[in-house]
mmCIF file of C-alpha atoms in Angstrom:
data_model
loop_
_atom_site.group_PDB
_atom_site.id
_atom_site.type_symbol
_atom_site.label_atom_id
_atom_site.label_comp_id
_atom_site.label_asym_id
_atom_site.label_seq_id
_atom_site.Cartn_x
_atom_site.Cartn_y
_atom_site.Cartn_z
ATOM 1 C CA MET A 1 28.671 8.229 6.802
ATOM 2 C CA VAL A 2 28.474 9.003 3.086
ATOM 3 C CA ASN A 3 29.688 12.379 1.838
ATOM 4 C CA LEU A 4 26.534 14.330 2.192
ATOM 5 C CA ARG A 5 27.642 16.763 -0.592
ATOM 6 C CA LYS A 6 26.398 14.130 -2.998
ATOM 7 C CA TYR A 7 22.886 15.707 -2.778
ATOM 8 C CA LYS A 8 23.889 19.340 -2.525
ATOM 9 C CA ASP A 9 22.520 21.400 -5.364
ATOM 10 C CA LYS A 10 21.087 18.292 -7.171
ATOM 11 C CA LYS A 11 17.645 18.847 -8.694
ATOM 12 C CA ILE A 12 15.466 16.084 -7.269
ATOM 13 C CA ALA A 13 11.806 15.757 -8.081
ATOM 14 C CA ILE A 14 9.356 14.193 -5.594
ATOM 15 C CA TYR A 15 6.189 12.744 -7.219
ATOM 16 C CA GLY A 16 3.456 12.125 -4.602
ATOM 17 C CA MET A 17 3.338 14.187 -1.398
ATOM 18 C CA GLY A 18 1.934 11.796 1.166
ATOM 19 C CA LEU A 19 3.863 11.027 4.350
ATOM 20 C CA THR A 20 6.811 9.508 2.416
ATOM 21 C CA GLY A 21 7.021 12.320 -0.067
ATOM 22 C CA ARG A 22 6.935 15.004 2.635
ATOM 23 C CA SER A 23 9.578 13.285 4.754
ATOM 24 C CA THR A 24 11.747 12.859 1.595
ATOM 25 C CA ALA A 25 11.374 16.505 0.671
ATOM 26 C CA ARG A 26 12.423 17.645 4.163
ATOM 27 C CA ALA A 27 15.406 15.412 4.235
ATOM 28 C CA LEU A 28 16.686 16.384 0.825
ATOM 29 C CA LYS A 29 16.298 20.068 1.600
ATOM 30 C CA LYS A 30 18.431 19.610 4.700
ATOM 31 C CA LEU A 31 21.050 17.985 2.477
ATOM 32 C CA GLY A 32 21.041 21.047 0.155
ATOM 33 C CA ALA A 33 19.161 19.632 -2.719
ATOM 34 C CA GLN A 34 16.920 21.604 -4.939
ATOM 35 C CA VAL A 35 13.508 20.035 -4.394
ATOM 36 C CA LEU A 36 10.669 20.054 -6.919
ATOM 37 C CA CYS A 37 7.445 18.620 -5.660
ATOM 38 C CA TRP A 38 4.226 17.541 -7.270
ATOM 39 C CA ASP A 39 1.027 15.629 -6.385
ATOM 40 C CA ASP A 40 -1.824 15.049 -8.855
ATOM 41 C CA ASN A 41 -4.352 15.631 -6.113
ATOM 42 C CA THR A 42 -5.319 19.376 -6.106
ATOM 43 C CA LYS A 43 -6.530 19.103 -2.512
ATOM 44 C CA VAL A 44 -3.046 17.856 -1.402
ATOM 45 C CA ARG A 45 -1.343 20.725 -3.215
ATOM 46 C CA LYS A 46 -3.642 23.417 -1.557
ATOM 47 C CA LYS A 47 -3.139 21.802 1.758
ATOM 48 C CA LEU A 48 0.630 21.859 1.551
ATOM 49 C CA LYS A 49 0.964 25.196 -0.275
ATOM 50 C CA ASN A 50 1.831 27.013 2.960
ATOM 51 C CA PHE A 51 4.368 24.387 4.210
ATOM 52 C CA ASP A 52 7.302 25.419 2.031
ATOM 53 C CA PHE A 53 7.011 22.545 -0.516
ATOM 54 C CA PRO A 54 7.819 24.047 -3.966
ATOM 55 C CA PHE A 55 5.406 22.622 -6.506
ATOM 56 C CA ASN A 56 6.705 22.321 -10.026
ATOM 57 C CA LYS A 57 5.576 20.476 -13.195
ATOM 58 C CA PHE A 58 9.051 19.117 -13.547
ATOM 59 C CA TRP A 59 8.115 16.629 -16.329
ATOM 60 C CA LEU A 60 7.598 19.505 -18.827
ATOM 61 C CA ASP A 61 11.397 20.177 -18.924
ATOM 62 C CA LYS A 62 13.332 17.085 -20.023
ATOM 63 C CA LYS A 63 16.622 18.275 -18.549
ATOM 64 C CA LEU A 64 15.270 19.748 -15.395
ATOM 65 C CA VAL A 65 15.898 16.963 -12.809
ATOM 66 C CA ASP A 66 18.906 14.731 -11.845
ATOM 67 C CA ASN A 67 16.689 12.228 -9.915
ATOM 68 C CA ILE A 68 13.068 11.443 -9.300
ATOM 69 C CA VAL A 69 11.643 10.032 -6.080
ATOM 70 C CA VAL A 70 8.263 8.343 -6.779
ATOM 71 C CA SER A 71 6.073 7.727 -3.663
ATOM 72 C CA PRO A 72 5.492 4.064 -3.082
ATOM 73 C CA GLY A 73 1.817 4.209 -3.611
ATOM 74 C CA ILE A 74 2.128 5.417 -7.202
ATOM 75 C CA ASP A 75 2.072 2.916 -10.011
ATOM 76 C CA ILE A 76 4.083 4.565 -12.781
ATOM 77 C CA SER A 77 2.327 2.518 -15.444
ATOM 78 C CA LYS A 78 -1.046 4.132 -14.457
ATOM 79 C CA CYS A 79 -0.216 7.657 -13.330
ATOM 80 C CA LYS A 80 -0.731 10.912 -15.304
ATOM 81 C CA ILE A 81 3.024 11.343 -16.203
ATOM 82 C CA LYS A 82 3.709 7.720 -16.921
ATOM 83 C CA LYS A 83 5.342 8.406 -20.361
ATOM 84 C CA PHE A 84 7.868 10.752 -18.742
ATOM 85 C CA LEU A 85 8.621 8.314 -15.868
ATOM 86 C CA LYS A 86 9.058 5.378 -18.212
ATOM 87 C CA ARG A 87 11.526 7.395 -20.299
ATOM 88 C CA ASN A 88 13.413 8.226 -17.164
ATOM 89 C CA LEU A 89 13.485 4.980 -15.237
ATOM 90 C CA ASN A 90 17.250 5.377 -14.772
ATOM 91 C CA LYS A 91 16.663 8.538 -12.730
ATOM 92 C CA ILE A 92 14.052 7.034 -10.347
ATOM 93 C CA ILE A 93 15.269 6.204 -6.852
ATOM 94 C CA THR A 94 13.343 5.540 -3.667
ATOM 95 C CA ASP A 95 13.343 6.735 -0.043
ATOM 96 C CA LEU A 96 15.018 3.367 0.709
ATOM 97 C CA ASP A 97 17.932 4.258 -1.572
ATOM 98 C CA ILE A 98 18.423 7.681 0.084
ATOM 99 C CA PHE A 99 18.126 6.198 3.546
ATOM 100 C CA PHE A 100 20.804 3.579 2.707
ATOM 101 C CA ASP A 101 23.067 6.212 1.106
ATOM 102 C CA LEU A 102 22.948 8.255 4.329
ATOM 103 C CA ASN A 103 23.396 5.284 6.689
ATOM 104 C CA LYS A 104 25.742 2.893 5.041
ATOM 105 C CA ASP A 105 27.625 2.306 8.277
ATOM 106 C CA ALA A 106 24.466 1.584 10.292
ATOM 107 C CA LEU A 107 23.228 -1.910 11.104
ATOM 108 C CA ILE A 108 20.068 -2.340 9.042
ATOM 109 C CA VAL A 109 17.489 -5.102 9.560
ATOM 110 C CA SER A 110 14.825 -5.197 6.818
ATOM 111 C CA ILE A 111 11.573 -7.200 6.933
ATOM 112 C CA THR A 112 9.166 -7.796 4.042
ATOM 113 C CA GLY A 113 6.594 -10.385 3.199
ATOM 114 C CA THR A 114 2.867 -10.566 2.591
ATOM 115 C CA ASN A 115 1.744 -11.062 6.252
ATOM 116 C CA GLY A 116 3.272 -10.292 9.670
ATOM 117 C CA LYS A 117 5.741 -7.544 8.794
ATOM 118 C CA SER A 118 4.786 -5.007 11.450
ATOM 119 C CA THR A 119 4.517 -7.698 14.182
ATOM 120 C CA THR A 120 7.906 -9.125 13.357
ATOM 121 C CA CYS A 121 9.588 -5.728 13.405
ATOM 122 C CA LYS A 122 8.057 -4.979 16.767
ATOM 123 C CA ILE A 123 9.054 -8.403 18.241
ATOM 124 C CA ILE A 124 12.704 -7.764 17.102
ATOM 125 C CA GLU A 125 12.452 -4.231 18.505
ATOM 126 C CA LYS A 126 11.254 -5.590 21.921
ATOM 127 C CA ILE A 127 14.124 -8.110 22.057
ATOM 128 C CA LEU A 128 16.725 -5.445 21.215
ATOM 129 C CA LYS A 129 15.436 -3.056 23.714
ATOM 130 C CA PHE A 130 15.597 -5.714 26.405
ATOM 131 C CA ALA A 131 19.184 -6.259 25.293
ATOM 132 C CA LYS A 132 19.814 -2.446 25.878
ATOM 133 C CA ARG A 133 20.485 -1.859 22.178
ATOM 134 C CA ASN A 134 19.888 1.511 20.507
ATOM 135 C CA VAL A 135 17.134 0.650 18.082
ATOM 136 C CA LYS A 136 14.723 2.574 15.844
ATOM 137 C CA THR A 137 11.815 0.928 13.874
ATOM 138 C CA VAL A 138 10.788 2.820 10.674
ATOM 139 C CA GLY A 139 9.449 2.355 7.158
ATOM 140 C CA ASN A 140 6.071 1.010 6.102
ATOM 141 C CA ILE A 141 5.126 0.475 9.787
ATOM 142 C CA GLY A 142 4.057 4.124 10.046
ATOM 143 C CA THR A 143 7.124 6.267 10.585
ATOM 144 C CA PRO A 144 8.803 7.214 7.213
ATOM 145 C CA ILE A 145 12.341 6.023 7.027
ATOM 146 C CA LEU A 146 13.708 9.453 6.140
ATOM 147 C CA SER A 147 12.189 11.061 9.288
ATOM 148 C CA THR A 148 15.607 10.314 10.588
ATOM 149 C CA THR A 149 18.460 11.136 8.099
ATOM 150 C CA LYS A 150 21.342 10.702 10.432
ATOM 151 C CA ALA A 151 21.970 7.492 12.374
ATOM 152 C CA GLN A 152 22.730 7.711 16.121
ATOM 153 C CA LYS A 153 25.776 6.008 17.459
ATOM 154 C CA LYS A 154 25.652 2.175 17.118
ATOM 155 C CA CYS A 155 21.967 2.376 16.173
ATOM 156 C CA VAL A 156 20.189 -0.647 14.822
ATOM 157 C CA PHE A 157 17.569 0.324 12.287
ATOM 158 C CA ILE A 158 14.571 -2.088 11.770
ATOM 159 C CA LEU A 159 12.799 -1.379 8.500
ATOM 160 C CA GLU A 160 9.361 -2.611 7.405
ATOM 161 C CA VAL A 161 9.676 -2.788 3.651
ATOM 162 C CA SER A 162 6.804 -3.109 1.096
ATOM 163 C CA SER A 163 6.833 -4.436 -2.383
ATOM 164 C CA TYR A 164 5.927 -0.903 -3.539
ATOM 165 C CA GLN A 165 9.212 0.461 -2.102
ATOM 166 C CA LEU A 166 11.317 -2.400 -3.424
ATOM 167 C CA GLN A 167 9.873 -2.143 -6.960
ATOM 168 C CA TYR A 168 11.996 0.826 -8.000
ATOM 169 C CA SER A 169 14.833 0.678 -5.486
ATOM 170 C CA LYS A 170 18.408 0.578 -6.898
ATOM 171 C CA LEU A 171 20.838 1.129 -4.011
ATOM 172 C CA PHE A 172 19.208 -0.258 -0.916
ATOM 173 C CA ARG A 173 20.971 -3.082 1.054
ATOM 174 C CA SER A 174 20.620 -4.375 4.582
ATOM 175 C CA LYS A 175 22.839 -6.541 6.751
ATOM 176 C CA HIS A 176 19.896 -8.736 7.716
ATOM 177 C CA ALA A 177 16.943 -9.105 5.264
ATOM 178 C CA ALA A 178 13.898 -11.349 5.619
ATOM 179 C CA ILE A 179 10.971 -12.416 3.494
ATOM 180 C CA LEU A 180 8.501 -13.876 6.083
ATOM 181 C CA ASN A 181 6.056 -15.381 3.605
ATOM 182 C CA ILE A 182 4.563 -14.824 0.115
ATOM 183 C CA SER A 183 0.929 -15.205 -0.908
ATOM 184 C CA PRO A 184 -0.984 -13.462 -3.745
ATOM 185 C CA ASP A 185 -1.270 -9.796 -2.860
ATOM 186 C CA HIS A 186 -1.192 -6.382 -4.720
ATOM 187 C CA LEU A 187 -1.624 -8.186 -8.029
ATOM 188 C CA GLU A 188 -3.551 -5.240 -9.327
ATOM 189 C CA ARG A 189 -0.164 -3.370 -9.216
ATOM 190 C CA HIS A 190 2.269 -6.236 -9.958
ATOM 191 C CA GLY A 191 0.144 -8.047 -12.480
ATOM 192 C CA ASN A 192 0.800 -11.659 -11.350
ATOM 193 C CA ILE A 193 2.351 -13.640 -8.529
ATOM 194 C CA LYS A 194 5.632 -14.196 -10.504
ATOM 195 C CA ASN A 195 6.264 -10.474 -10.745
ATOM 196 C CA TYR A 196 5.212 -10.037 -7.019
ATOM 197 C CA ILE A 197 7.811 -12.772 -5.979
ATOM 198 C CA LYS A 198 10.474 -11.114 -8.203
ATOM 199 C CA ILE A 199 9.912 -7.726 -6.562
ATOM 200 C CA LYS A 200 9.877 -9.092 -3.016
ATOM 201 C CA SER A 201 13.242 -10.930 -3.712
ATOM 202 C CA ARG A 202 14.897 -7.453 -4.572
ATOM 203 C CA ILE A 203 15.417 -7.089 -0.750
ATOM 204 C CA PHE A 204 18.286 -9.665 -1.253
ATOM 205 C CA PHE A 205 19.816 -8.342 -4.428
ATOM 206 C CA GLY A 206 22.133 -5.699 -2.990
ATOM 207 C CA GLN A 207 23.511 -7.930 -0.209
ATOM 208 C CA ASN A 208 27.040 -9.264 -0.157
ATOM 209 C CA VAL A 209 28.850 -12.262 1.305
ATOM 210 C CA LEU A 210 28.917 -10.756 4.855
ATOM 211 C CA ASP A 211 25.089 -10.278 4.961
ATOM 212 C CA TYR A 212 22.275 -12.637 5.934
ATOM 213 C CA SER A 213 19.075 -13.511 4.098
ATOM 214 C CA TYR A 214 16.187 -15.206 5.874
ATOM 215 C CA ILE A 215 13.370 -16.955 3.987
ATOM 216 C CA ASN A 216 10.463 -19.179 4.884
ATOM 217 C CA SER A 217 11.515 -22.644 3.704
ATOM 218 C CA THR A 218 7.992 -24.062 3.881
ATOM 219 C CA ASN A 219 6.223 -21.382 1.902
ATOM 220 C CA LYS A 220 5.483 -22.660 -1.638
ATOM 221 C CA TYR A 221 6.081 -19.306 -3.257
ATOM 222 C CA SER A 222 9.412 -18.858 -1.558
ATOM 223 C CA LYS A 223 10.963 -21.885 -3.316
ATOM 224 C CA SER A 224 11.746 -20.008 -6.495
ATOM 225 C CA ILE A 225 13.743 -17.511 -4.497
ATOM 226 C CA ILE A 226 15.596 -20.375 -2.717
ATOM 227 C CA ASN A 227 16.464 -21.725 -6.245
ATOM 228 C CA ILE A 228 18.115 -18.382 -7.117
ATOM 229 C CA PHE A 229 20.464 -18.908 -4.035
ATOM 230 C CA LYS A 230 21.171 -22.474 -5.094
ATOM 231 C CA ASN A 231 22.161 -21.199 -8.508
ATOM 232 C CA LYS A 232 24.511 -18.807 -6.744
ATOM 233 C CA LYS A 233 23.021 -15.676 -8.242
ATOM 234 C CA LEU A 234 22.798 -14.152 -4.703
ATOM 235 C CA LYS A 235 25.842 -13.601 -2.527
ATOM 236 C CA SER A 236 24.474 -13.437 0.989
ATOM 237 C CA LYS A 237 24.248 -16.250 3.519
ATOM 238 C CA LEU A 238 20.886 -17.953 3.220
ATOM 239 C CA ILE A 239 19.083 -18.836 6.483
ATOM 240 C CA PRO A 240 16.069 -21.126 5.832
ATOM 241 C CA VAL A 241 13.338 -20.553 8.537
ATOM 242 C CA LYS A 242 10.569 -22.901 9.481
ATOM 243 C CA LYS A 243 8.223 -23.171 12.477
ATOM 244 C CA LEU A 244 8.949 -26.789 13.319
ATOM 245 C CA GLY A 245 11.392 -27.485 16.208
ATOM 246 C CA TYR A 246 10.537 -24.429 18.435
ATOM 247 C CA ASP A 247 8.082 -26.127 20.823
ATOM 248 C CA LEU A 248 10.623 -25.880 23.699
ATOM 249 C CA LEU A 249 11.018 -22.125 23.137
ATOM 250 C CA ILE A 250 7.222 -21.616 22.957
ATOM 251 C CA ASN A 251 6.664 -23.470 26.218
ATOM 252 C CA LYS A 252 9.338 -21.357 27.939
ATOM 253 C CA ILE A 253 7.631 -18.208 26.790
ATOM 254 C CA ASN A 254 4.060 -19.051 27.874
ATOM 255 C CA ASN A 255 2.673 -16.062 26.078
ATOM 256 C CA LYS A 256 -0.905 -16.548 24.663
ATOM 257 C CA TYR A 257 0.036 -14.177 21.791
ATOM 258 C CA PHE A 258 2.361 -16.871 20.413
ATOM 259 C CA LYS A 259 -0.278 -19.606 20.150
ATOM 260 C CA SER A 260 -1.328 -18.849 16.556
ATOM 261 C CA LYS A 261 0.488 -20.208 13.563
ATOM 262 C CA GLY A 262 1.159 -16.743 12.082
ATOM 263 C CA ASN A 263 2.646 -15.267 15.316
ATOM 264 C CA ILE A 264 4.752 -18.318 15.823
ATOM 265 C CA GLU A 265 6.190 -17.814 12.398
ATOM 266 C CA ASN A 266 6.761 -14.106 13.229
ATOM 267 C CA MET A 267 8.526 -15.032 16.539
ATOM 268 C CA VAL A 268 10.777 -17.677 14.885
ATOM 269 C CA PHE A 269 12.059 -15.181 12.337
ATOM 270 C CA ALA A 270 12.678 -12.649 15.102
ATOM 271 C CA TYR A 271 14.485 -15.304 17.116
ATOM 272 C CA ARG A 272 16.730 -16.290 14.251
ATOM 273 C CA ILE A 273 17.672 -12.654 13.448
ATOM 274 C CA THR A 274 18.334 -11.634 16.946
ATOM 275 C CA LYS A 275 20.437 -14.587 17.638
ATOM 276 C CA ASN A 276 22.617 -13.561 14.702
ATOM 277 C CA LEU A 277 22.811 -10.184 16.334
ATOM 278 C CA GLY A 278 24.359 -11.678 19.319
ATOM 279 C CA ILE A 279 21.413 -11.759 21.784
ATOM 280 C CA SER A 280 21.259 -14.543 24.402
ATOM 281 C CA ASP A 281 18.373 -16.963 24.736
ATOM 282 C CA LYS A 282 17.763 -15.699 28.256
ATOM 283 C CA ILE A 283 17.170 -12.098 27.014
ATOM 284 C CA ILE A 284 15.066 -13.220 24.051
ATOM 285 C CA ILE A 285 12.793 -15.311 26.230
ATOM 286 C CA LYS A 286 12.383 -12.446 28.762
ATOM 287 C CA ALA A 287 11.349 -10.092 25.927
ATOM 288 C CA LEU A 288 9.008 -12.555 24.277
ATOM 289 C CA LYS A 289 7.200 -13.194 27.664
ATOM 290 C CA LYS A 290 6.414 -9.422 27.829
ATOM 291 C CA PHE A 291 5.480 -8.949 24.200
ATOM 292 C CA LYS A 292 2.066 -7.677 23.442
ATOM 293 C CA GLY A 293 0.493 -7.783 20.041
ATOM 294 C CA LEU A 294 -0.187 -4.812 17.718
ATOM 295 C CA PRO A 295 -3.677 -3.274 17.474
ATOM 296 C CA HIS A 296 -6.000 -4.872 14.848
ATOM 297 C CA ARG A 297 -3.687 -8.007 14.332
ATOM 298 C CA GLN A 298 -5.432 -10.856 16.115
ATOM 299 C CA GLU A 299 -5.939 -8.539 18.949
ATOM 300 C CA ILE A 300 -8.026 -9.864 21.848
ATOM 301 C CA VAL A 301 -10.536 -7.146 22.653
ATOM 302 C CA PHE A 302 -12.637 -9.225 25.092
ATOM 303 C CA SER A 303 -12.277 -12.554 26.801
ATOM 304 C CA ASP A 304 -14.161 -14.480 29.464
ATOM 305 C CA ARG A 305 -15.033 -18.152 30.097
ATOM 306 C CA ASN A 306 -17.665 -18.358 27.278
ATOM 307 C CA LEU A 307 -16.573 -15.721 24.748
ATOM 308 C CA LEU A 308 -13.397 -14.619 22.963
ATOM 309 C CA CYS A 309 -13.590 -11.517 20.678
ATOM 310 C CA ILE A 310 -10.736 -11.057 18.180
ATOM 311 C CA ASN A 311 -10.069 -7.819 16.162
ATOM 312 C CA ASP A 312 -8.128 -8.935 13.067
ATOM 313 C CA SER A 313 -9.108 -6.086 10.765
ATOM 314 C CA LYS A 314 -5.517 -5.762 9.432
ATOM 315 C CA ALA A 315 -6.134 -9.157 7.713
ATOM 316 C CA THR A 316 -6.736 -7.582 4.368
ATOM 317 C CA SER A 317 -6.121 -10.537 2.164
ATOM 318 C CA PHE A 318 -7.628 -14.034 2.115
ATOM 319 C CA ASP A 319 -4.367 -15.772 3.168
ATOM 320 C CA ALA A 320 -4.015 -13.398 6.224
ATOM 321 C CA CYS A 321 -7.703 -14.113 7.068
ATOM 322 C CA LEU A 322 -7.205 -17.808 6.716
ATOM 323 C CA GLN A 323 -4.387 -17.770 9.207
ATOM 324 C CA SER A 324 -6.803 -16.197 11.839
ATOM 325 C CA LEU A 325 -9.651 -18.536 11.138
ATOM 326 C CA SER A 326 -7.459 -21.596 11.459
ATOM 327 C CA ASN A 327 -6.614 -20.742 14.999
ATOM 328 C CA TYR A 328 -10.049 -20.846 16.475
ATOM 329 C CA ASN A 329 -13.237 -22.915 16.743
ATOM 330 C CA GLN A 330 -16.965 -22.118 16.884
ATOM 331 C CA ILE A 331 -16.343 -18.927 14.970
ATOM 332 C CA TYR A 332 -18.944 -16.158 14.409
ATOM 333 C CA TRP A 333 -17.103 -14.329 11.667
ATOM 334 C CA ILE A 334 -17.710 -10.623 10.753
ATOM 335 C CA VAL A 335 -16.293 -10.039 7.230
ATOM 336 C CA GLY A 336 -16.189 -7.307 4.668
ATOM 337 C CA GLY A 337 -14.053 -4.616 3.099
ATOM 338 C CA LEU A 338 -12.522 -4.138 -0.336
ATOM 339 C CA PRO A 339 -11.872 -7.297 -2.380
ATOM 340 C CA LYS A 340 -8.412 -7.425 -3.786
ATOM 341 C CA TYR A 341 -7.590 -8.272 -7.422
ATOM 342 C CA LYS A 342 -7.527 -12.055 -7.983
ATOM 343 C CA ASP A 343 -8.030 -12.666 -4.224
ATOM 344 C CA TYR A 344 -10.602 -15.421 -3.511
ATOM 345 C CA PHE A 345 -11.863 -17.323 -0.484
ATOM 346 C CA TYR A 346 -11.265 -21.064 -0.327
ATOM 347 C CA LEU A 347 -12.716 -22.102 2.961
ATOM 348 C CA LYS A 348 -12.562 -25.855 2.770
ATOM 349 C CA THR A 349 -9.885 -26.241 5.521
ATOM 350 C CA VAL A 350 -11.775 -24.083 7.995
ATOM 351 C CA ARG A 351 -15.382 -24.471 7.046
ATOM 352 C CA LYS A 352 -16.218 -26.705 9.973
ATOM 353 C CA LYS A 353 -14.775 -24.053 12.335
ATOM 354 C CA ILE A 354 -17.269 -21.338 11.285
ATOM 355 C CA VAL A 355 -20.761 -21.327 12.831
ATOM 356 C CA LYS A 356 -22.010 -18.260 10.904
ATOM 357 C CA ALA A 357 -20.595 -15.399 8.859
ATOM 358 C CA TYR A 358 -21.925 -11.783 9.016
ATOM 359 C CA ILE A 359 -21.158 -9.867 5.805
ATOM 360 C CA ILE A 360 -20.829 -6.098 6.203
ATOM 361 C CA GLY A 361 -19.925 -3.213 3.865
ATOM 362 C CA LYS A 362 -20.434 -2.379 0.190
ATOM 363 C CA ASN A 363 -19.163 -5.586 -1.289
ATOM 364 C CA THR A 364 -21.586 -8.139 0.221
ATOM 365 C CA SER A 365 -22.157 -9.957 -3.129
ATOM 366 C CA PHE A 366 -18.378 -10.794 -3.491
ATOM 367 C CA PHE A 367 -18.077 -12.125 0.069
ATOM 368 C CA LYS A 368 -21.352 -14.086 -0.193
#
């Protein structure tokens, strides 16, 4: 474990007091840091006023803070104190950085990508629990990573990591890191696909020669990252992952959840990672047979001889939606929600599968 005195008496500002901000504040206070909190939302400040979070306009004093933790959801180029943050980029750290600082001796598996992160994390968790490993899944999946500041003995941490967290991370490193896939997403934040790829690839940047990097070798956007490895700019061992060649494993599992292309991809990544963690095929197959999907992710909510109802409301981008549509025929499709910046529907490959589309919500003209 790192010397915890590193944070004692340090003045650390936390900008954004959502789940991540609150967990970070609690963790730093336990470590003896002087925590200064702020959220631009007046309602949030009023709500947290009685919960011992000291609110302070830290940006008004140039020498007040040693570090700044910016919540992942905040875009520093568009927030109210953007000038201050841009002048102090060297002071910005993330919850990922603090977590790694406190758990350098722990075995960390980190998963990022545009689609399938939560499912892959849960598949890995299921396999490791079958193998009687001490495992904890945290991060963007719903449990803030700093909800646990001290690793239990021989604990394996599985982290779901978003591009928002990776964007400002400086110290974070994991033994096993994976980029499942990349498709255009969050471009309103990152500007273009090139920046998005660059930020996702940061999950590999802190790794050394003893670490493992897993990447989808058939994804067209991943090829630029693979080229970085070929140019020897990254030190870790590269493990290319593709779905082909796993028919025998799929047949042994006989789990209807692993019939779709996206979930086969998630399963293959989980298989490759857990094999490197020393788990036998026998245990992996047992775990995969018992795995049940997560809510709202190609979730079967009703099934009989004539009708299959799928809830895939977590498919929040066109690419994620296309993965679902490609798995079924005679589809009656209920679609709606918030359009994402530069996200468009190209339905040529699945048009014949769709009988009718029902457009709901406020943005009917976009989807029509």
